[in-house]
Tab-separated table of C-alpha atoms in Angstrom:
chain	number	residue	atom	x	y	z
P	225	MET	CA	2.880	-93.028	-42.874
P	226	ASN	CA	6.365	-91.699	-43.610
P	227	HIS	CA	8.579	-90.090	-40.983
P	228	LEU	CA	9.322	-86.410	-40.647
P	229	THR	CA	12.629	-85.752	-38.899
P	230	VAL	CA	13.258	-82.231	-37.595
P	231	ILE	CA	16.894	-81.219	-37.061
P	232	GLY	CA	18.142	-78.027	-35.481
P	233	LEU	CA	21.078	-76.383	-37.235
P	234	GLY	CA	22.233	-74.447	-34.194
P	235	ALA	CA	22.663	-70.728	-33.900
P	236	GLY	CA	25.417	-70.150	-36.451
P	237	ASP	CA	28.204	-71.969	-38.297
P	238	LEU	CA	28.391	-75.595	-39.265
P	239	ASP	CA	31.072	-75.943	-36.568
P	240	GLN	CA	28.334	-75.700	-33.934
P	241	LEU	CA	26.672	-78.943	-35.107
P	242	SER	CA	27.367	-82.083	-33.120
P	243	LEU	CA	28.934	-85.015	-34.964
P	244	GLY	CA	25.778	-87.072	-34.498
P	245	THR	CA	23.582	-84.356	-36.005
P	246	TYR	CA	25.988	-83.971	-38.935
P	247	ARG	CA	25.866	-87.706	-39.644
P	248	LYS	CA	22.056	-87.686	-39.645
P	249	LEU	CA	22.120	-84.924	-42.222
P	250	LYS	CA	24.610	-86.816	-44.367
P	251	ALA	CA	22.392	-89.905	-44.246
P	252	ALA	CA	19.162	-88.071	-45.109
P	253	ASP	CA	17.539	-88.771	-48.484
P	254	PHE	CA	15.510	-85.570	-48.774
P	255	ILE	CA	16.252	-82.346	-46.876
P	256	VAL	CA	14.197	-79.165	-46.866
P	257	ALA	CA	15.046	-76.031	-44.852
P	258	ARG	CA	12.604	-73.546	-43.398
P	259	THR	CA	14.860	-70.850	-44.817
P	260	ASP	CA	18.100	-70.515	-46.754
P	261	GLN	CA	19.030	-67.617	-44.492
P	262	HIS	CA	21.297	-69.594	-42.194
P	263	PRO	CA	25.088	-69.999	-42.568
P	264	ALA	CA	24.994	-73.763	-42.000
P	265	VAL	CA	22.693	-74.278	-44.994
P	266	ALA	CA	25.207	-72.722	-47.374
P	267	GLU	CA	28.083	-74.705	-45.836
P	268	LEU	CA	26.182	-78.005	-46.138
P	269	ARG	CA	25.436	-77.270	-49.783
P	270	ASN	CA	29.100	-76.567	-50.355
P	271	GLU	CA	29.743	-80.080	-49.098
P	272	GLY	CA	27.460	-81.442	-51.787
P	273	MET	CA	24.179	-81.842	-49.892
P	274	VAL	CA	20.994	-81.048	-51.812
P	275	ILE	CA	18.731	-78.854	-49.661
P	276	ASP	CA	15.457	-77.316	-50.769
P	277	SER	CA	13.836	-74.435	-48.831
P	278	PHE	CA	10.514	-72.756	-48.160
P	279	ASP	CA	11.737	-69.205	-48.756
P	280	GLU	CA	9.234	-68.697	-51.564
P	281	ILE	CA	6.411	-69.156	-49.048
P	282	TYR	CA	7.744	-66.154	-47.088
P	283	GLU	CA	7.644	-64.025	-50.216
P	284	LYS	CA	3.988	-64.653	-51.061
P	285	ASN	CA	2.454	-64.222	-47.582
P	286	ASP	CA	1.938	-61.049	-45.562
P	287	ALA	CA	1.754	-62.564	-42.069
P	288	PHE	CA	4.103	-64.981	-40.337
P	289	HIS	CA	1.331	-67.240	-39.044
P	290	GLN	CA	0.269	-67.782	-42.676
P	291	VAL	CA	3.851	-68.669	-43.597
P	292	TYR	CA	4.181	-71.190	-40.774
P	293	GLU	CA	0.836	-72.837	-41.485
P	294	GLU	CA	1.624	-73.194	-45.201
P	295	ILE	CA	5.065	-74.668	-44.453
P	296	VAL	CA	3.473	-77.291	-42.203
P	297	GLU	CA	0.881	-78.189	-44.834
P	298	ALA	CA	3.640	-78.502	-47.442
P	299	LEU	CA	5.598	-80.821	-45.134
P	300	MET	CA	2.506	-82.966	-44.564
P	301	THR	CA	2.060	-83.299	-48.323
P	302	LEU	CA	5.727	-84.219	-48.845
P	303	CYS	CA	5.495	-86.887	-46.148
P	304	GLU	CA	2.727	-88.622	-48.063
P	305	GLU	CA	5.326	-89.490	-50.722
P	306	ARG	CA	8.576	-89.998	-48.759
P	307	SER	CA	10.389	-89.552	-45.496
P	308	VAL	CA	11.516	-85.945	-45.022
P	309	THR	CA	14.267	-84.240	-43.031
P	310	TYR	CA	13.265	-80.700	-42.100
P	311	VAL	CA	16.019	-78.385	-40.856
P	312	VAL	CA	15.438	-75.244	-38.822
P	313	PRO	CA	17.695	-72.644	-37.179
P	314	GLY	CA	18.713	-73.159	-33.556
P	315	HIS	CA	16.943	-75.847	-31.526
P	316	PRO	CA	13.673	-77.202	-32.980
P	317	LEU	CA	11.789	-76.643	-29.714
P	318	VAL	CA	13.050	-73.142	-28.944
P	319	ALA	CA	11.172	-70.274	-30.627
P	320	GLU	CA	10.249	-72.404	-33.662
P	321	GLN	CA	6.554	-72.023	-34.434
P	322	THR	CA	6.486	-74.499	-37.337
P	323	VAL	CA	7.700	-77.270	-35.036
P	324	GLN	CA	5.002	-76.438	-32.479
P	325	LEU	CA	2.407	-76.790	-35.235
P	326	LEU	CA	3.952	-80.115	-36.246
P	327	VAL	CA	3.765	-81.322	-32.638
P	328	GLU	CA	0.024	-80.576	-32.701
P	329	LYS	CA	-0.284	-82.713	-35.843
P	330	GLU	CA	1.627	-85.501	-34.093
P	331	ARG	CA	-0.718	-85.380	-31.088
P	332	ALA	CA	-3.653	-85.656	-33.475
P	333	GLY	CA	-2.093	-88.802	-34.991
P	334	LEU	CA	-1.547	-87.205	-38.394
P	335	ILE	CA	2.227	-87.561	-38.645
P	336	ASN	CA	5.201	-89.579	-37.385
P	337	LEU	CA	7.609	-87.020	-35.958
P	338	ASP	CA	11.222	-87.285	-34.798
P	339	ILE	CA	12.930	-84.248	-33.275
P	340	VAL	CA	16.715	-84.102	-33.184
P	341	GLY	CA	18.103	-81.428	-30.904
P	342	GLY	CA	20.468	-78.759	-32.045
P	343	ASN	CA	22.150	-75.977	-30.123
P	344	SER	CA	19.658	-73.201	-29.433
P	345	PHE	CA	20.672	-69.586	-29.781
P	346	LEU	CA	20.215	-69.100	-26.034
P	347	ASP	CA	23.562	-70.415	-24.761
P	348	PRO	CA	25.679	-68.279	-27.119
P	349	ILE	CA	23.430	-65.282	-26.366
P	350	PHE	CA	23.969	-65.748	-22.619
P	351	ALA	CA	27.704	-65.791	-23.240
P	352	ALA	CA	27.654	-62.863	-25.657
P	353	VAL	CA	25.823	-60.456	-23.314
P	354	ARG	CA	27.383	-61.916	-20.150
P	355	MET	CA	24.007	-62.834	-18.691
P	356	ASP	CA	23.197	-65.326	-15.935
P	357	PRO	CA	19.676	-66.687	-16.615
P	358	ILE	CA	19.230	-67.653	-12.953
P	359	GLU	CA	18.605	-63.941	-12.324
P	360	GLY	CA	15.410	-64.303	-14.315
P	361	PHE	CA	14.919	-63.842	-18.034
P	362	GLN	CA	12.179	-63.832	-20.650
P	363	LEU	CA	12.300	-65.140	-24.199
P	364	LEU	CA	9.733	-63.296	-26.309
P	365	ASP	CA	8.660	-63.424	-29.934
P	366	GLY	CA	9.431	-60.215	-31.815
P	367	THR	CA	6.708	-60.901	-34.389
P	368	ASP	CA	4.035	-60.847	-31.689
P	369	LEU	CA	5.442	-58.697	-28.891
P	370	GLN	CA	2.873	-57.179	-26.545
P	371	ARG	CA	3.595	-54.452	-24.001
P	372	ASP	CA	2.196	-56.473	-21.119
P	373	ASP	CA	4.430	-59.464	-21.918
P	374	VAL	CA	7.525	-57.603	-20.763
P	375	GLN	CA	8.733	-57.693	-17.149
P	376	MET	CA	11.131	-54.807	-16.693
P	377	THR	CA	13.049	-56.289	-13.749
P	378	GLN	CA	14.179	-59.291	-15.809
P	379	HIS	CA	16.640	-59.855	-18.638
P	380	VAL	CA	14.571	-59.845	-21.837
P	381	LEU	CA	15.587	-61.647	-25.042
P	382	ILE	CA	13.489	-60.962	-28.129
P	383	GLY	CA	13.904	-63.415	-30.999
P	384	GLN	CA	12.392	-63.584	-34.485
P	385	VAL	CA	13.546	-60.026	-35.247
P	386	TYR	CA	14.146	-60.651	-38.928
P	387	ASP	CA	14.199	-57.138	-40.339
P	388	SER	CA	13.928	-53.422	-39.589
P	389	PHE	CA	10.109	-53.513	-39.827
P	390	ILE	CA	9.843	-56.024	-36.966
P	391	ALA	CA	12.544	-54.077	-35.106
P	392	SER	CA	10.376	-50.964	-35.425
P	393	GLU	CA	7.329	-52.776	-34.022
P	394	VAL	CA	9.450	-54.118	-31.158
P	395	LYS	CA	10.771	-50.632	-30.435
P	396	LEU	CA	7.275	-49.128	-30.276
P	397	SER	CA	6.055	-51.857	-27.911
P	398	LEU	CA	9.075	-51.447	-25.614
P	399	MET	CA	8.796	-47.646	-25.562
P	400	GLU	CA	5.342	-47.982	-24.028
P	401	LYS	CA	7.190	-49.002	-20.838
P	402	TYR	CA	10.917	-48.279	-21.097
P	403	THR	CA	12.546	-44.856	-21.318
P	404	TYR	CA	13.416	-43.784	-24.860
P	405	ASP	CA	17.162	-44.040	-24.188
P	406	HIS	CA	17.197	-47.378	-22.354
P	407	PRO	CA	20.161	-49.351	-23.745
P	408	VAL	CA	19.392	-52.393	-25.900
P	409	THR	CA	21.906	-54.740	-27.492
P	410	ILE	CA	21.453	-56.117	-31.006
P	411	VAL	CA	23.089	-59.555	-31.141
P	412	THR	CA	23.676	-61.155	-34.532
P	413	ALA	CA	24.983	-64.699	-35.215
P	414	ALA	CA	25.832	-65.294	-31.557
P	415	GLY	CA	28.531	-67.901	-31.000
P	416	SER	CA	29.724	-67.942	-34.603
P	417	LYS	CA	32.771	-66.347	-36.157
P	418	SER	CA	30.420	-63.668	-37.516
P	419	GLU	CA	29.077	-62.737	-34.078
P	420	LEU	CA	28.276	-59.044	-33.804
P	421	LEU	CA	27.021	-57.034	-30.831
P	422	LYS	CA	25.874	-53.452	-31.009
P	423	THR	CA	24.374	-51.493	-28.094
P	424	VAL	CA	22.151	-48.527	-28.930
P	425	PRO	CA	19.532	-46.418	-27.135
P	426	LEU	CA	16.055	-47.893	-27.573
P	427	PHE	CA	14.843	-45.159	-29.922
P	428	GLU	CA	17.560	-46.133	-32.459
P	429	LEU	CA	16.708	-49.841	-32.504
P	430	ASP	CA	15.164	-49.849	-35.990
P	431	ARG	CA	17.855	-47.592	-37.462
P	432	VAL	CA	20.558	-50.262	-37.302
P	433	THR	CA	21.293	-52.026	-40.583
P	434	GLU	CA	22.785	-55.244	-39.112
P	435	ILE	CA	19.450	-57.014	-38.614
P	436	ASP	CA	18.662	-60.399	-40.170
P	437	ASN	CA	17.170	-63.778	-39.290
P	438	LEU	CA	20.057	-64.440	-36.853
P	439	THR	CA	19.311	-61.296	-34.838
P	440	THR	CA	18.201	-61.284	-31.217
P	441	ILE	CA	17.473	-58.174	-29.151
P	442	TYR	CA	18.707	-58.097	-25.564
P	443	VAL	CA	17.008	-55.692	-23.139
P	444	PRO	CA	18.760	-55.475	-19.753
P	445	PRO	CA	16.764	-55.159	-16.514
P	446	VAL	CA	15.751	-51.742	-15.243
P	447	GLU	CA	17.380	-51.260	-11.869
P	448	LYS	CA	16.133	-47.816	-10.825
P	449	LEU	CA	12.627	-47.710	-9.387
P	450	GLU	CA	11.936	-44.347	-11.022
P	451	ASN	CA	12.523	-45.801	-14.505
P	452	ARG	CA	9.986	-48.619	-14.235
P	453	LEU	CA	6.966	-46.736	-12.934
P	454	LYS	CA	4.861	-47.898	-15.883
P	455	GLU	CA	4.811	-51.447	-14.509
P	456	TRP	CA	2.075	-52.668	-12.161
P	457	ALA	CA	4.557	-54.511	-9.967
P	458	THR	CA	6.427	-51.267	-9.308
P	459	LEU	CA	3.376	-49.564	-7.772
P	460	ARG	CA	2.858	-52.601	-5.596
P	461	GLU	CA	6.505	-52.365	-4.518
P	462	VAL	CA	6.099	-48.658	-3.719
P	463	ILE	CA	3.016	-49.258	-1.562
P	464	ALA	CA	4.634	-52.206	0.232
P	465	THR	CA	7.686	-50.030	0.947
P	466	LEU	CA	5.524	-47.235	2.345
P	467	ARG	CA	3.822	-49.663	4.739
P	468	ALA	CA	7.005	-51.515	5.694
P	469	PRO	CA	8.365	-51.181	9.274
P	470	ASP	CA	10.895	-48.601	8.072
P	471	GLY	CA	8.452	-46.907	5.713
P	472	CYS	CA	6.096	-43.956	6.210
P	473	PRO	CA	4.541	-43.557	9.692
P	474	TRP	CA	1.270	-42.210	8.234
P	475	ASP	CA	0.858	-45.051	5.716
P	476	ARG	CA	1.652	-47.667	8.364
P	477	GLU	CA	-1.133	-46.327	10.609
P	478	GLN	CA	-3.872	-46.523	7.987
P	479	THR	CA	-6.688	-49.069	8.123
P	480	HIS	CA	-9.583	-49.924	5.830
P	481	THR	CA	-11.784	-47.699	7.986
P	482	SER	CA	-9.426	-44.715	8.142
P	483	LEU	CA	-9.029	-44.718	4.353
P	484	LYS	CA	-12.769	-44.695	3.593
P	485	ARG	CA	-13.065	-40.915	3.380
P	486	TYR	CA	-10.055	-40.663	1.057
P	487	LEU	CA	-11.571	-43.136	-1.376
P	488	ILE	CA	-14.762	-41.067	-1.451
P	489	GLU	CA	-12.834	-37.817	-1.955
P	490	GLU	CA	-10.666	-39.247	-4.738
P	491	THR	CA	-13.704	-40.705	-6.486
P	492	HIS	CA	-15.450	-37.341	-6.468
P	493	GLU	CA	-12.318	-35.628	-7.797
P	494	LEU	CA	-12.171	-38.180	-10.607
P	495	LEU	CA	-15.815	-37.508	-11.479
P	496	GLU	CA	-15.039	-33.787	-11.547
P	497	ALA	CA	-12.120	-34.356	-13.948
P	498	ILE	CA	-14.349	-36.458	-16.202
P	499	GLU	CA	-17.027	-33.774	-16.097
P	500	GLN	CA	-14.448	-31.186	-17.183
P	501	ALA	CA	-13.149	-33.492	-19.961
P	502	ASP	CA	-9.616	-32.850	-18.690
P	503	ASP	CA	-7.522	-35.860	-19.780
P	504	GLU	CA	-4.484	-34.888	-17.725
P	505	ALA	CA	-6.632	-34.509	-14.631
P	506	VAL	CA	-8.356	-37.840	-15.359
P	507	ILE	CA	-4.932	-39.537	-15.485
P	508	GLU	CA	-3.951	-38.009	-12.142
P	509	GLU	CA	-7.252	-38.748	-10.420
P	510	LEU	CA	-7.415	-42.317	-11.742
P	511	GLY	CA	-3.971	-42.750	-10.210
P	512	ASP	CA	-5.253	-41.443	-6.882
P	513	VAL	CA	-8.173	-43.902	-6.965
P	514	LEU	CA	-5.791	-46.711	-7.910
P	515	LEU	CA	-3.579	-45.755	-4.983
P	516	GLN	CA	-6.515	-46.350	-2.648
P	517	VAL	CA	-7.131	-49.787	-4.184
P	518	PHE	CA	-3.483	-50.775	-3.765
P	519	LEU	CA	-3.390	-49.443	-0.195
P	520	HIS	CA	-6.439	-51.503	0.791
P	521	ALA	CA	-4.949	-54.592	-0.900
P	522	GLN	CA	-1.633	-54.077	0.912
P	523	ILE	CA	-3.426	-53.691	4.253
P	524	GLY	CA	-5.229	-56.962	3.537
P	525	GLU	CA	-1.896	-58.650	2.805
P	526	ASP	CA	-0.178	-57.128	5.846
P	527	GLU	CA	-2.960	-58.401	8.085
P	528	GLY	CA	-2.895	-61.838	6.455
P	529	TYR	CA	-6.486	-61.817	5.214
P	530	PHE	CA	-6.119	-61.345	1.455
P	531	ALA	CA	-3.694	-60.061	-1.201
P	532	MET	CA	-3.940	-58.213	-4.509
P	533	GLU	CA	-4.040	-61.597	-6.292
P	534	ASP	CA	-7.299	-62.391	-4.501
P	535	VAL	CA	-8.763	-59.064	-5.626
P	536	LEU	CA	-7.700	-59.719	-9.239
P	537	GLU	CA	-9.064	-63.263	-9.172
P	538	ALA	CA	-12.403	-62.152	-7.734
P	539	ILE	CA	-13.064	-59.405	-10.263
P	540	GLY	CA	-11.690	-61.383	-13.203
P	541	ALA	CA	-13.847	-64.396	-12.373
P	542	LYS	CA	-16.896	-62.158	-11.958
P	543	MET	CA	-16.392	-60.494	-15.343
P	544	ILE	CA	-16.018	-63.860	-17.093
P	545	ARG	CA	-18.989	-65.336	-15.243
P	546	ARG	CA	-21.287	-62.402	-15.969
P	547	HIS	CA	-20.339	-62.093	-19.649
P	548	PRO	CA	-21.289	-65.518	-21.049
P	549	HIS	CA	-21.974	-63.827	-24.398
P	550	VAL	CA	-18.250	-62.962	-24.583
P	551	PHE	CA	-16.522	-65.821	-22.737
P	552	GLY	CA	-19.176	-68.489	-23.293
P	553	ASP	CA	-21.692	-69.571	-25.902
P	554	LYS	CA	-24.632	-67.330	-24.998
P	555	THR	CA	-25.911	-64.921	-27.659
P	556	VAL	CA	-27.236	-61.412	-27.034
P	557	THR	CA	-28.627	-58.832	-29.428
P	558	SER	CA	-28.606	-55.603	-27.381
P	559	ALA	CA	-27.111	-53.826	-24.402
P	560	ASP	CA	-30.454	-54.116	-22.578
P	561	GLU	CA	-30.263	-57.888	-22.912
P	562	VAL	CA	-26.743	-57.809	-21.469
P	563	VAL	CA	-28.040	-55.938	-18.404
P	564	LYS	CA	-30.888	-58.434	-17.952
P	565	ASN	CA	-28.463	-61.359	-18.101
P	566	TRP	CA	-26.113	-59.610	-15.681
P	567	GLN	CA	-28.908	-59.113	-13.131
P	568	ALA	CA	-30.117	-62.711	-13.519
P	569	ILE	CA	-26.614	-64.117	-12.987
P	570	LYS	CA	-26.053	-61.747	-10.066
P	571	GLN	CA	-29.281	-62.905	-8.451
P	572	LYS	CA	-28.170	-66.550	-8.659
P	573	GLU	CA	-24.778	-65.698	-7.147
P	574	LYS	CA	-26.044	-63.718	-4.182
P	575	PRO	CA	-27.369	-65.568	-1.135
P	576	GLN	CA	-31.109	-65.269	-0.539
P	577	ILE	CA	-31.869	-62.374	1.787
P	578	GLU	CA	-34.978	-61.370	3.685
P	579	SER	CA	-35.415	-58.018	1.929
P	580	LEU	CA	-34.601	-56.839	-1.596
P	581	LEU	CA	-33.260	-53.642	-0.052
P	582	ALA	CA	-30.907	-55.254	2.442
P	583	ALA	CA	-27.794	-54.957	0.265
P	584	GLN	CA	-28.680	-51.674	-1.417
P	585	GLU	CA	-27.831	-49.157	1.294
P	586	ARG	CA	-24.792	-46.952	0.637
P	587	HIS	CA	-23.592	-45.278	3.835
P	588	THR	CA	-21.483	-42.773	1.900
P	589	SER	CA	-24.402	-41.419	-0.143
P	590	SER	CA	-28.026	-40.984	0.869
P	591	LEU	CA	-28.891	-40.055	-2.734
P	592	LEU	CA	-27.436	-43.287	-4.074
P	593	THR	CA	-29.187	-45.274	-1.335
P	594	SER	CA	-32.507	-43.719	-2.308
P	595	PHE	CA	-31.848	-44.443	-5.987
P	596	ASN	CA	-30.958	-48.088	-5.237
P	597	PHE	CA	-34.013	-48.623	-3.021
P	598	GLN	CA	-36.382	-47.349	-5.690
P	599	LYS	CA	-34.647	-49.297	-8.467
P	600	GLU	CA	-34.937	-52.597	-6.570
P	601	ALA	CA	-38.581	-51.964	-5.667
P	602	ALA	CA	-39.364	-51.181	-9.317
P	603	LYS	CA	-37.950	-54.572	-10.398
P	604	VAL	CA	-40.812	-56.345	-8.622
P	605	GLY	CA	-43.486	-53.963	-9.935
P	606	PHE	CA	-43.647	-51.505	-7.028
P	607	ASP	CA	-43.462	-48.450	-9.280
P	608	TRP	CA	-45.516	-45.830	-11.107
P	609	ALA	CA	-46.782	-46.826	-14.545
P	610	ASP	CA	-44.935	-43.860	-16.047
P	611	ILE	CA	-43.133	-40.662	-15.050
P	612	ASN	CA	-46.431	-38.762	-14.692
P	613	GLY	CA	-47.111	-40.658	-11.466
P	614	ALA	CA	-43.718	-39.561	-10.148
P	615	PHE	CA	-44.436	-35.926	-11.029
P	616	GLU	CA	-47.831	-36.057	-9.316
P	617	LYS	CA	-46.201	-37.543	-6.201
P	618	PHE	CA	-43.614	-34.758	-6.231
P	619	GLU	CA	-46.373	-32.101	-6.366
P	620	GLU	CA	-48.138	-33.776	-3.453
P	621	GLU	CA	-44.979	-33.935	-1.326
P	622	TRP	CA	-44.038	-30.353	-2.226
P	623	GLN	CA	-47.381	-29.051	-1.010
P	624	GLU	CA	-47.051	-31.039	2.225
P	625	PHE	CA	-43.602	-29.600	2.761
P	626	GLN	CA	-44.827	-26.036	2.194
P	627	TYR	CA	-47.626	-26.619	4.691
P	628	GLU	CA	-45.147	-27.826	7.348
P	629	VAL	CA	-42.872	-24.842	6.682
P	630	GLU	CA	-45.781	-22.558	7.561
P	631	ASN	CA	-47.353	-24.626	10.327
P	632	GLY	CA	-45.112	-27.446	11.507
P	633	ASP	CA	-42.078	-27.888	13.708
P	634	LYS	CA	-38.530	-28.694	12.614
P	635	GLU	CA	-39.029	-32.441	12.926
P	636	ARG	CA	-42.037	-32.391	10.570
P	637	GLN	CA	-40.239	-30.078	8.154
P	638	LEU	CA	-37.237	-32.405	8.099
P	639	ASP	CA	-39.487	-35.361	7.382
P	640	GLU	CA	-41.295	-33.611	4.519
P	641	ILE	CA	-38.168	-32.211	2.839
P	642	GLY	CA	-36.864	-35.790	2.873
P	643	ASP	CA	-39.994	-36.917	1.035
P	644	VAL	CA	-39.496	-34.141	-1.548
P	645	LEU	CA	-35.922	-35.214	-2.163
P	646	PHE	CA	-36.987	-38.857	-2.379
P	647	THR	CA	-39.533	-38.053	-5.110
P	648	LEU	CA	-36.909	-36.032	-7.029
P	649	VAL	CA	-34.631	-39.077	-6.997
P	650	ASN	CA	-37.533	-41.109	-8.363
P	651	ILE	CA	-37.996	-38.649	-11.239
P	652	ALA	CA	-34.263	-38.879	-11.988
P	653	ARG	CA	-34.552	-42.669	-12.081
P	654	PHE	CA	-37.397	-42.522	-14.604
P	655	LEU	CA	-35.252	-40.269	-16.801
P	656	LYS	CA	-32.219	-42.591	-16.380
P	657	LEU	CA	-30.256	-39.794	-14.732
P	658	SER	CA	-27.895	-40.259	-11.810
P	659	PRO	CA	-29.004	-38.080	-8.868
P	660	GLU	CA	-25.522	-38.448	-7.361
P	661	GLU	CA	-23.888	-37.159	-10.543
P	662	ALA	CA	-26.475	-34.395	-10.826
P	663	MET	CA	-25.719	-33.252	-7.275
P	664	LEU	CA	-21.977	-33.342	-7.898
P	665	HIS	CA	-22.502	-31.250	-11.011
P	666	ALA	CA	-24.688	-28.762	-9.134
P	667	ASN	CA	-22.110	-28.446	-6.352
P	668	MET	CA	-19.297	-27.854	-8.817
P	669	LYS	CA	-21.389	-25.314	-10.719
P	670	PHE	CA	-22.102	-23.423	-7.497
P	671	LYS	CA	-18.424	-23.565	-6.505
P	672	THR	CA	-17.320	-22.164	-9.884
P	673	ARG	CA	-19.856	-19.336	-9.850
P	674	PHE	CA	-19.328	-18.385	-6.214
P	675	THR	CA	-15.558	-18.356	-6.730
P	676	PHE	CA	-16.166	-15.854	-9.544
P	677	VAL	CA	-18.297	-13.736	-7.199
P	678	GLU	CA	-15.481	-13.843	-4.622
P	679	GLN	CA	-13.043	-12.626	-7.257
P	680	CYS	CA	-15.363	-9.752	-8.224
P	681	VAL	CA	-15.652	-8.721	-4.574
P	682	LYS	CA	-11.879	-8.819	-4.211
P	683	GLU	CA	-11.355	-6.692	-7.330
P	684	SER	CA	-13.882	-4.126	-6.058
P	685	GLU	CA	-11.646	-3.599	-3.004
P	686	ARG	CA	-14.737	-3.834	-0.800
P	687	THR	CA	-15.886	-6.551	1.578
P	688	PHE	CA	-18.906	-8.807	1.109
P	689	ALA	CA	-20.668	-6.866	3.870
P	690	ALA	CA	-20.190	-3.641	1.899
P	691	HIS	CA	-22.063	-5.071	-1.097
P	692	SER	CA	-25.815	-5.085	-1.426
P	693	LEU	CA	-27.562	-8.306	-2.349
P	694	ASP	CA	-28.441	-6.782	-5.752
P	695	GLU	CA	-24.746	-6.152	-6.439
P	696	LEU	CA	-23.822	-9.695	-5.505
P	697	GLU	CA	-26.656	-10.974	-7.713
P	698	GLN	CA	-25.179	-9.022	-10.650
P	699	TYR	CA	-21.827	-10.758	-10.077
P	700	TRP	CA	-23.652	-14.083	-9.943
P	701	GLN	CA	-25.481	-13.472	-13.205
P	702	LEU	CA	-22.185	-12.464	-14.828
P	703	ALA	CA	-20.603	-15.707	-13.571
P	704	LYS	CA	-23.564	-17.638	-14.960
P	705	LYS	CA	-23.250	-15.906	-18.344
P	706	ASN	CA	-19.517	-16.589	-18.481
P	707	GLY	CA	-20.151	-20.250	-17.762
P	708	GLU	CA	-22.735	-20.494	-20.539
P	709	ASP	CA	-20.320	-18.834	-22.986
P	710	VAL	CA	-17.663	-21.421	-22.121
P	711	ASN	CA	-20.140	-24.252	-22.660
P	712	ASP	CA	-21.116	-22.810	-26.042
P	713	GLU	CA	-17.446	-22.792	-27.076
P	714	ASN	CA	-17.049	-26.413	-26.003
P	715	ARG	CA	-20.009	-27.614	-28.037
């Protein structure tokens, strides 16, 4: 098996090559470059070296991963006939995907590989932008940049920005987090005599013409808290600051117990925003719910019991564990099958308890507790054969309630109205309706209509007491009609 030697050409001119690297190139029998688009390649040719390149592979492929894979296959084929010297920009092990693919081939025993270091583009970049990497920096691939890869408090270097198209994709990804005018520096041919730096606002990144295969984008850290609010770590920092000794007295006093009612309130407000299909309100209310999550996590960390990382690990592990059809090798054919698998896995995870209902009570909602009790009982066959049985039970309980209204005391009436409500929840369960959501909807509907009645009373310049019940009923019917008209328009 012939050898493949990989040599890095450095970040710019031939002057950046070490003497040892230059001698290896002079002694090589067959040299092929990943690309001609490097100043050292032209200079070596001027000295009489024969260097082929893979530029034609770039021209016939639409995606970079296809280019890199084809280059590696071509190198493997060449090595069947002779030893090959493969030259790449910079250092072979810094932002060079073809070399990483070759390393995989080496580990599989398919090739004999030698890697000769060259100067990476990092050192001249550090010098060009006056950056100390000890402060924390990221090196990211411009051809595959994802919003969540970027940490806004660090120095960010984005390589592989070959042209204005990639620059445009990079810009769009960065603008999902950074302000539109955040300064970015376009560094070309760092460390060479052709070095060029140009700082522009982020929105102009793809409008600069000086972009080629020697271009790196430098994004400085965001110092101001207000300008990095789109990062998860910033919210965590805000909450930690609020609960710090010199933070907010109210936030410092809160406990898991004291915050319970706020979580319930914010959840209901979120449901209301969803019901109204108000995207802006959904954004705001989701933020309020998220605030509660972060507050509880920070309290856990302050008290030394758990941190946000434990919360993330727990829910992430649960989602992977309960979705073997996504993260494992199990196959499902329907959403119903997914639910069945979920329940089976959940049952194995939970410790055995004396009663099926023991973990189903929800202290914040009697409706949800009722729904959960009936759902669990139904799983073991304690249920009506169909919804007709539920309707018949409702009729029976309704008659018993009416009898107690006429003949019984308050305690008996309370007991029977509870039975009526319980049977209504059962009917909702048969119809796959959420009684909690239905009640929230009914409450909001009443609030909207009664607010309209209040406005009518105010406009009449009379008090409620001055209105007859028939007059108030007319206002109510008008409110009802207005609501139906709005719903018709939304359909």
